[in-house]
Amino acid sequence: MNKSKPRTTRPVARRADDDLERLFRPRAVAVIGASRRPGSIGWQVLHNLVTGGFEGKVFPVNPNAEVAHSIKCHKSVAAIPDEVDLALITVPKALVPRALADCARKGVGAVVVITAGFKETGPEGAAVEAQLVAHARKHGMRMVGPNCMGIQNAQDGVRLNASFSRSFPRSGPVAFVSQSGAMGEAILAQADHLNLGVAMFVSMGNRADVSANDLIAYWGRDASIRCVLLYLESFGNPRNFVPIARRVSRDKALVTVKAGRSAAGARAATSHTGALAGADVAADALLKECGVQRVGSVEELFDVGLALSKLPLPKGKRVAVLTNAGGPAILATDALVSWGLEIAALSESTRATLRGLLVPEASIANPVDMVAGATAENYRRALGVLLADRGVDSVLVIFVPPITHDPVVVARAVFEAARGSAKPVVSCFMSRDEVLADIARQAEQDWTPVYLYPESAVRALAALDERRRWLARPEGVVARYDVDVAAARKVLKPGWLGVRERRALAAAYGLPAVPGGLARSAREAVAIAERVGYPVVAKVSAPSVVHKSDVGGVLLDLADEAAVRAAFARLQRPDAEGVNIQKMLERGREVVLGFTQDPAYGPLLMFGLGGIYVEVLKDVSFALCPVSDVRAHELLREIRGWPILAGVRGQAAIDEAALIDVIQRLSQLAVDHPRIAELEINPLLAYASGVCAVDMRVRVS
């Protein structure tokens, strides 16, 4: 680019409803606070624009300088003779409001406020930031930041490095957004090292205006983007995130490192559901619901992003492993099994062909171990044979470099054999980093993602399979039942609901409950027992008692009037509302079902194995409400104890349809009545035919 006469980019066709086009594809950029001092942010931002190859006009703004980077400076944005699409603001924080006002008067379409010192500093800074947002929105400007690193668009025809990052990766099918500027810089540098092509990058900073929701929606309309990577510390508006991400994830792979897994953010709660719904389960449930793959580290973000951005999806989970060493193949096999993938059974034809290609010492079972002497040509031909096997859905290639073979030559053979394959191929070259970099560089665009360790390569295959299953997943239907909302609302009094209110609530929503009632006297207890039929159970009913069994508050198998009277006398407490008398049911399989209201995410439903060991076993799964029939079906199978419910050792399977019906009724109850802070049914007895709620706790806020 000619520094003194910046070239103009060709006109860009813009959608009328796309207000981020001037952010990512500006024809003219102003740098407010452009500096002549090397090392300053104002200098680095201007330097990146000029040296990055930006194909539009660049206008430095500095009232105290004539020239910056050999480009004429302007005293203010207003003094720029051309229209300005994008302004980058790097001035001290006290000058930011005036700079933003100048941009508004100039008609600038978007601003990136790199300057820090706003909401992140406390209430005073937050108030100034709110004024910036209000002013920008009043004048139709979109704003990234403040307190951010900037944005990038590496696509041909733009080449915009509007940031102070020293890394500007080559363009590719990936878009990346980071809530942390420091993490963004580190990830961009690593992406460049791995040749992970990043078309667009945004450091959101305080995300006062432009959010991850906006960016996902924008990138969802860009046909060149295959994969969106996100580093998030929190969701700005989770309830808006779900429909946007669910829609976009049908066309683009979405992957996130969501920080904040610690229990420090958990809310205090008195039900099992509230206690188990810690700081992170709501985020997990949200991401699972809308098809966003969550990874546990930045390293995994790269592992998964490389595969999802470059490879086709497999048709199934059957994997063939091709190797020249047994040890890494064993590690790969263990990892495949742990991720729910399968070792493919090779056909007789495939095995016979491999036997003719390889040395007698080679193993033609899967994993196919060609032994240490395997050549580049062995890899090329054997990989072709495995890809032709109809029983193989994907292939993992492992190479441990012996002294006699050049790993780059072997890599080239693998890439050539994999080129154009409809089946994904990932490779693991256990070489030094510089050799790995050589492999990536020589491969250019037609390359198999290269990993250093077998487990990383398997993680990538697991991500491809997860995406395959998500795309094959039916949308599901959220049932709406004919319920008595008014009757339910009448009993919702603040605090813990009593037995009669809980029964009324269950009846209003068609929740199957054990026959019984609240007795305030021994005579009333006997009358209830005779109405429902002996034997019965007597339970203490007091708001202060969370776990009845801990205080001896449950008496079973009461067979006659005398037993009921004795139980009533024993269970009396000063704070009790009475004694709950219930029909004693046949033994069923105990599950727990409940929900808690998350202030950010809304109602969060929990399902798992129930009884007195809920918090010990912690075998539960979560979903955001409303819960569809498909999600309810998945909830049952996500717990480790599902085989117990499906039937073991001659037991019949539970009535899954009845259980899903209760899940969806409870989901509707949670959505209809946000005043219910937490509700739990424990246990809910599941039978071969039907289910029945035995105990329910409800707290109204």
PDB file of C-alpha atoms in Angstrom, residues 306-495:
ATOM      1  CA  LEU A 306      -8.835 -26.955  12.889  1.00  0.00           C
ATOM      2  CA  ALA A 307     -11.000 -29.997  12.207  1.00  0.00           C
ATOM      3  CA  LEU A 308     -14.365 -28.246  11.950  1.00  0.00           C
ATOM      4  CA  SER A 309     -13.039 -25.530   9.635  1.00  0.00           C
ATOM      5  CA  LYS A 310     -11.217 -27.838   7.221  1.00  0.00           C
ATOM      6  CA  LEU A 311     -12.770 -31.309   7.152  1.00  0.00           C
ATOM      7  CA  PRO A 312     -16.003 -32.930   5.972  1.00  0.00           C
ATOM      8  CA  LEU A 313     -18.225 -34.525   8.576  1.00  0.00           C
ATOM      9  CA  PRO A 314     -18.134 -38.311   9.012  1.00  0.00           C
ATOM     10  CA  LYS A 315     -21.176 -40.446   8.266  1.00  0.00           C
ATOM     11  CA  GLY A 316     -20.713 -42.360  11.529  1.00  0.00           C
ATOM     12  CA  LYS A 317     -18.382 -42.959  14.463  1.00  0.00           C
ATOM     13  CA  ARG A 318     -16.229 -45.808  13.056  1.00  0.00           C
ATOM     14  CA  VAL A 319     -12.548 -44.826  13.007  1.00  0.00           C
ATOM     15  CA  ALA A 320      -9.573 -46.539  11.388  1.00  0.00           C
ATOM     16  CA  VAL A 321      -6.112 -45.908  12.844  1.00  0.00           C
ATOM     17  CA  LEU A 322      -3.005 -46.067  10.635  1.00  0.00           C
ATOM     18  CA  THR A 323       0.325 -45.985  12.473  1.00  0.00           C
ATOM     19  CA  ASN A 324       3.989 -46.968  12.454  1.00  0.00           C
ATOM     20  CA  ALA A 325       4.198 -47.449  16.239  1.00  0.00           C
ATOM     21  CA  GLY A 326       2.095 -49.454  18.678  1.00  0.00           C
ATOM     22  CA  GLY A 327       2.274 -47.205  21.741  1.00  0.00           C
ATOM     23  CA  PRO A 328       0.598 -44.126  20.258  1.00  0.00           C
ATOM     24  CA  ALA A 329      -2.016 -46.377  18.647  1.00  0.00           C
ATOM     25  CA  ILE A 330      -2.938 -47.749  22.087  1.00  0.00           C
ATOM     26  CA  LEU A 331      -3.290 -44.192  23.424  1.00  0.00           C
ATOM     27  CA  ALA A 332      -5.450 -43.319  20.431  1.00  0.00           C
ATOM     28  CA  THR A 333      -7.652 -46.383  20.948  1.00  0.00           C
ATOM     29  CA  ASP A 334      -8.219 -45.539  24.611  1.00  0.00           C
ATOM     30  CA  ALA A 335      -9.088 -41.955  23.692  1.00  0.00           C
ATOM     31  CA  LEU A 336     -11.469 -43.067  20.927  1.00  0.00           C
ATOM     32  CA  VAL A 337     -13.400 -45.274  23.335  1.00  0.00           C
ATOM     33  CA  SER A 338     -13.535 -42.575  26.027  1.00  0.00           C
ATOM     34  CA  TRP A 339     -15.014 -40.100  23.514  1.00  0.00           C
ATOM     35  CA  GLY A 340     -17.704 -42.557  22.423  1.00  0.00           C
ATOM     36  CA  LEU A 341     -16.148 -43.364  19.044  1.00  0.00           C
ATOM     37  CA  GLU A 342     -15.629 -46.881  17.692  1.00  0.00           C
ATOM     38  CA  ILE A 343     -12.713 -48.824  16.259  1.00  0.00           C
ATOM     39  CA  ALA A 344     -13.871 -49.731  12.759  1.00  0.00           C
ATOM     40  CA  ALA A 345     -14.018 -53.414  11.809  1.00  0.00           C
ATOM     41  CA  LEU A 346     -12.055 -53.651   8.562  1.00  0.00           C
ATOM     42  CA  SER A 347     -13.518 -55.740   5.752  1.00  0.00           C
ATOM     43  CA  GLU A 348     -11.835 -58.936   4.569  1.00  0.00           C
ATOM     44  CA  SER A 349     -11.097 -57.241   1.252  1.00  0.00           C
ATOM     45  CA  THR A 350      -9.363 -54.334   3.014  1.00  0.00           C
ATOM     46  CA  ARG A 351      -7.287 -56.663   5.171  1.00  0.00           C
ATOM     47  CA  ALA A 352      -6.228 -58.723   2.164  1.00  0.00           C
ATOM     48  CA  THR A 353      -5.169 -55.635   0.231  1.00  0.00           C
ATOM     49  CA  LEU A 354      -3.189 -54.329   3.202  1.00  0.00           C
ATOM     50  CA  ARG A 355      -1.480 -57.695   3.579  1.00  0.00           C
ATOM     51  CA  GLY A 356      -0.256 -57.395   0.003  1.00  0.00           C
ATOM     52  CA  LEU A 357       1.033 -53.850   0.559  1.00  0.00           C
ATOM     53  CA  LEU A 358       2.822 -54.145   3.883  1.00  0.00           C
ATOM     54  CA  VAL A 359       5.707 -56.112   5.327  1.00  0.00           C
ATOM     55  CA  PRO A 360       4.905 -59.460   6.994  1.00  0.00           C
ATOM     56  CA  GLU A 361       5.567 -58.001  10.450  1.00  0.00           C
ATOM     57  CA  ALA A 362       2.784 -55.436  10.018  1.00  0.00           C
ATOM     58  CA  SER A 363      -0.563 -55.812  11.805  1.00  0.00           C
ATOM     59  CA  ILE A 364      -3.523 -55.519   9.470  1.00  0.00           C
ATOM     60  CA  ALA A 365      -6.076 -55.391  12.245  1.00  0.00           C
ATOM     61  CA  ASN A 366      -7.362 -51.998  13.325  1.00  0.00           C
ATOM     62  CA  PRO A 367      -5.188 -50.155  14.404  1.00  0.00           C
ATOM     63  CA  VAL A 368      -3.139 -50.916  11.299  1.00  0.00           C
ATOM     64  CA  ASP A 369       0.472 -50.952  12.526  1.00  0.00           C
ATOM     65  CA  MET A 370       2.850 -50.763   9.548  1.00  0.00           C
ATOM     66  CA  VAL A 371       5.855 -50.917  11.958  1.00  0.00           C
ATOM     67  CA  ALA A 372       8.756 -48.462  12.151  1.00  0.00           C
ATOM     68  CA  GLY A 373      10.075 -49.046   8.647  1.00  0.00           C
ATOM     69  CA  ALA A 374       6.897 -47.808   6.935  1.00  0.00           C
ATOM     70  CA  THR A 375       7.669 -45.437   4.070  1.00  0.00           C
ATOM     71  CA  ALA A 376       5.826 -42.449   2.681  1.00  0.00           C
ATOM     72  CA  GLU A 377       4.519 -44.670  -0.100  1.00  0.00           C
ATOM     73  CA  ASN A 378       3.231 -47.193   2.466  1.00  0.00           C
ATOM     74  CA  TYR A 379       1.279 -44.377   4.136  1.00  0.00           C
ATOM     75  CA  ARG A 380      -0.090 -43.125   0.824  1.00  0.00           C
ATOM     76  CA  ARG A 381      -1.338 -46.501  -0.392  1.00  0.00           C
ATOM     77  CA  ALA A 382      -2.575 -47.825   2.970  1.00  0.00           C
ATOM     78  CA  LEU A 383      -4.536 -44.636   3.652  1.00  0.00           C
ATOM     79  CA  GLY A 384      -6.200 -44.945   0.256  1.00  0.00           C
ATOM     80  CA  VAL A 385      -7.241 -48.518   1.063  1.00  0.00           C
ATOM     81  CA  LEU A 386      -8.726 -47.526   4.424  1.00  0.00           C
ATOM     82  CA  LEU A 387     -10.663 -44.631   2.921  1.00  0.00           C
ATOM     83  CA  ALA A 388     -12.175 -47.006   0.359  1.00  0.00           C
ATOM     84  CA  ASP A 389     -13.546 -49.326   3.084  1.00  0.00           C
ATOM     85  CA  ARG A 390     -17.305 -48.751   3.493  1.00  0.00           C
ATOM     86  CA  GLY A 391     -17.053 -49.694   7.149  1.00  0.00           C
ATOM     87  CA  VAL A 392     -14.700 -46.777   7.884  1.00  0.00           C
ATOM     88  CA  ASP A 393     -16.124 -43.318   8.557  1.00  0.00           C
ATOM     89  CA  SER A 394     -12.892 -41.462   9.380  1.00  0.00           C
ATOM     90  CA  VAL A 395      -9.163 -42.146   9.638  1.00  0.00           C
ATOM     91  CA  LEU A 396      -6.519 -41.164  12.171  1.00  0.00           C
ATOM     92  CA  VAL A 397      -2.941 -41.281  10.805  1.00  0.00           C
ATOM     93  CA  ILE A 398      -0.084 -41.475  13.336  1.00  0.00           C
ATOM     94  CA  PHE A 399       3.585 -41.049  12.459  1.00  0.00           C
ATOM     95  CA  VAL A 400       6.463 -41.378  14.918  1.00  0.00           C
ATOM     96  CA  PRO A 401       9.566 -40.268  12.995  1.00  0.00           C
ATOM     97  CA  PRO A 402      12.391 -42.794  12.841  1.00  0.00           C
ATOM     98  CA  ILE A 403      15.817 -41.535  11.844  1.00  0.00           C
ATOM     99  CA  THR A 404      15.492 -42.960   8.324  1.00  0.00           C
ATOM    100  CA  HIS A 405      12.340 -41.133   7.215  1.00  0.00           C
ATOM    101  CA  ASP A 406      11.628 -37.428   6.717  1.00  0.00           C
ATOM    102  CA  PRO A 407       8.304 -36.588   8.386  1.00  0.00           C
ATOM    103  CA  VAL A 408       7.620 -33.812   5.874  1.00  0.00           C
ATOM    104  CA  VAL A 409       7.836 -36.275   2.993  1.00  0.00           C
ATOM    105  CA  VAL A 410       5.487 -38.650   4.819  1.00  0.00           C
ATOM    106  CA  ALA A 411       3.124 -35.757   5.547  1.00  0.00           C
ATOM    107  CA  ARG A 412       3.022 -34.825   1.880  1.00  0.00           C
ATOM    108  CA  ALA A 413       2.054 -38.400   0.985  1.00  0.00           C
ATOM    109  CA  VAL A 414      -0.711 -38.389   3.622  1.00  0.00           C
ATOM    110  CA  PHE A 415      -2.091 -35.056   2.417  1.00  0.00           C
ATOM    111  CA  GLU A 416      -2.123 -36.204  -1.194  1.00  0.00           C
ATOM    112  CA  ALA A 417      -3.937 -39.434  -0.326  1.00  0.00           C
ATOM    113  CA  ALA A 418      -6.498 -37.574   1.780  1.00  0.00           C
ATOM    114  CA  ARG A 419      -7.085 -34.753  -0.718  1.00  0.00           C
ATOM    115  CA  GLY A 420     -10.644 -34.737  -2.006  1.00  0.00           C
ATOM    116  CA  SER A 421     -11.810 -37.492   0.348  1.00  0.00           C
ATOM    117  CA  ALA A 422     -15.416 -37.312   1.538  1.00  0.00           C
ATOM    118  CA  LYS A 423     -14.207 -38.875   4.792  1.00  0.00           C
ATOM    119  CA  PRO A 424     -12.298 -36.831   7.386  1.00  0.00           C
ATOM    120  CA  VAL A 425      -8.628 -37.610   7.929  1.00  0.00           C
ATOM    121  CA  VAL A 426      -6.664 -36.229  10.876  1.00  0.00           C
ATOM    122  CA  SER A 427      -2.973 -36.806  11.398  1.00  0.00           C
ATOM    123  CA  CYS A 428      -0.683 -36.985  14.388  1.00  0.00           C
ATOM    124  CA  PHE A 429       2.996 -36.298  13.685  1.00  0.00           C
ATOM    125  CA  MET A 430       4.892 -36.737  16.938  1.00  0.00           C
ATOM    126  CA  SER A 431       7.704 -34.452  15.828  1.00  0.00           C
ATOM    127  CA  ARG A 432       9.405 -31.358  17.123  1.00  0.00           C
ATOM    128  CA  ASP A 433       7.450 -28.114  16.879  1.00  0.00           C
ATOM    129  CA  GLU A 434       9.564 -26.779  14.057  1.00  0.00           C
ATOM    130  CA  VAL A 435       8.930 -29.939  12.029  1.00  0.00           C
ATOM    131  CA  LEU A 436       5.218 -29.604  12.741  1.00  0.00           C
ATOM    132  CA  ALA A 437       5.370 -26.012  11.491  1.00  0.00           C
ATOM    133  CA  ASP A 438       7.136 -27.137   8.304  1.00  0.00           C
ATOM    134  CA  ILE A 439       4.390 -29.671   7.706  1.00  0.00           C
ATOM    135  CA  ALA A 440       1.706 -27.010   8.128  1.00  0.00           C
ATOM    136  CA  ARG A 441       3.482 -24.510   5.885  1.00  0.00           C
ATOM    137  CA  GLN A 442       4.118 -26.867   3.000  1.00  0.00           C
ATOM    138  CA  ALA A 443       0.566 -28.132   3.039  1.00  0.00           C
ATOM    139  CA  GLU A 444      -0.997 -24.726   2.277  1.00  0.00           C
ATOM    140  CA  GLN A 445      -4.767 -25.057   1.717  1.00  0.00           C
ATOM    141  CA  ASP A 446      -5.049 -28.804   0.998  1.00  0.00           C
ATOM    142  CA  TRP A 447      -3.869 -30.171   4.274  1.00  0.00           C
ATOM    143  CA  THR A 448      -4.965 -32.659   6.850  1.00  0.00           C
ATOM    144  CA  PRO A 449      -5.083 -31.048  10.308  1.00  0.00           C
ATOM    145  CA  VAL A 450      -1.876 -31.967  12.103  1.00  0.00           C
ATOM    146  CA  TYR A 451      -1.730 -32.708  15.834  1.00  0.00           C
ATOM    147  CA  LEU A 452       1.210 -33.372  18.094  1.00  0.00           C
ATOM    148  CA  TYR A 453      -0.443 -36.039  20.273  1.00  0.00           C
ATOM    149  CA  PRO A 454      -2.944 -38.833  19.545  1.00  0.00           C
ATOM    150  CA  GLU A 455      -5.387 -37.606  22.181  1.00  0.00           C
ATOM    151  CA  SER A 456      -5.604 -34.201  20.504  1.00  0.00           C
ATOM    152  CA  ALA A 457      -6.326 -35.796  17.134  1.00  0.00           C
ATOM    153  CA  VAL A 458      -9.038 -37.965  18.685  1.00  0.00           C
ATOM    154  CA  ARG A 459     -10.572 -34.896  20.345  1.00  0.00           C
ATOM    155  CA  ALA A 460     -10.878 -33.383  16.871  1.00  0.00           C
ATOM    156  CA  LEU A 461     -12.599 -36.494  15.515  1.00  0.00           C
ATOM    157  CA  ALA A 462     -14.985 -36.440  18.482  1.00  0.00           C
ATOM    158  CA  ALA A 463     -15.904 -32.835  17.649  1.00  0.00           C
ATOM    159  CA  LEU A 464     -16.683 -33.811  14.061  1.00  0.00           C
ATOM    160  CA  ASP A 465     -18.895 -36.642  15.304  1.00  0.00           C
ATOM    161  CA  GLU A 466     -20.635 -34.342  17.794  1.00  0.00           C
ATOM    162  CA  ARG A 467     -21.441 -31.920  15.003  1.00  0.00           C
ATOM    163  CA  ARG A 468     -22.702 -34.761  12.805  1.00  0.00           C
ATOM    164  CA  ARG A 469     -25.059 -35.870  15.567  1.00  0.00           C
ATOM    165  CA  TRP A 470     -26.248 -32.306  16.216  1.00  0.00           C
ATOM    166  CA  LEU A 471     -27.152 -31.769  12.557  1.00  0.00           C
ATOM    167  CA  ALA A 472     -28.997 -35.106  12.495  1.00  0.00           C
ATOM    168  CA  ARG A 473     -30.893 -34.244  15.683  1.00  0.00           C
ATOM    169  CA  PRO A 474     -34.600 -33.482  15.186  1.00  0.00           C
ATOM    170  CA  GLU A 475     -35.753 -30.021  16.233  1.00  0.00           C
ATOM    171  CA  GLY A 476     -38.183 -31.412  18.772  1.00  0.00           C
ATOM    172  CA  VAL A 477     -41.576 -30.184  19.918  1.00  0.00           C
ATOM    173  CA  VAL A 478     -42.350 -28.244  23.094  1.00  0.00           C
ATOM    174  CA  ALA A 479     -45.694 -29.524  24.348  1.00  0.00           C
ATOM    175  CA  ARG A 480     -48.310 -27.095  25.658  1.00  0.00           C
ATOM    176  CA  TYR A 481     -50.765 -28.722  28.017  1.00  0.00           C
ATOM    177  CA  ASP A 482     -54.268 -27.596  28.935  1.00  0.00           C
ATOM    178  CA  VAL A 483     -53.546 -26.605  32.541  1.00  0.00           C
ATOM    179  CA  ASP A 484     -55.211 -24.434  35.172  1.00  0.00           C
ATOM    180  CA  VAL A 485     -52.805 -21.497  35.415  1.00  0.00           C
ATOM    181  CA  ALA A 486     -55.189 -19.460  37.579  1.00  0.00           C
ATOM    182  CA  ALA A 487     -55.581 -22.235  40.155  1.00  0.00           C
ATOM    183  CA  ALA A 488     -51.832 -22.617  40.361  1.00  0.00           C
ATOM    184  CA  ARG A 489     -51.310 -18.881  40.770  1.00  0.00           C
ATOM    185  CA  LYS A 490     -53.716 -18.761  43.733  1.00  0.00           C
ATOM    186  CA  VAL A 491     -51.550 -21.031  45.885  1.00  0.00           C
ATOM    187  CA  LEU A 492     -48.226 -19.296  45.165  1.00  0.00           C
ATOM    188  CA  LYS A 493     -47.573 -17.584  48.481  1.00  0.00           C
ATOM    189  CA  PRO A 494     -44.027 -16.443  49.370  1.00  0.00           C
ATOM    190  CA  GLY A 495     -41.959 -19.073  51.167  1.00  0.00           C
TER     191      GLY A 495
END
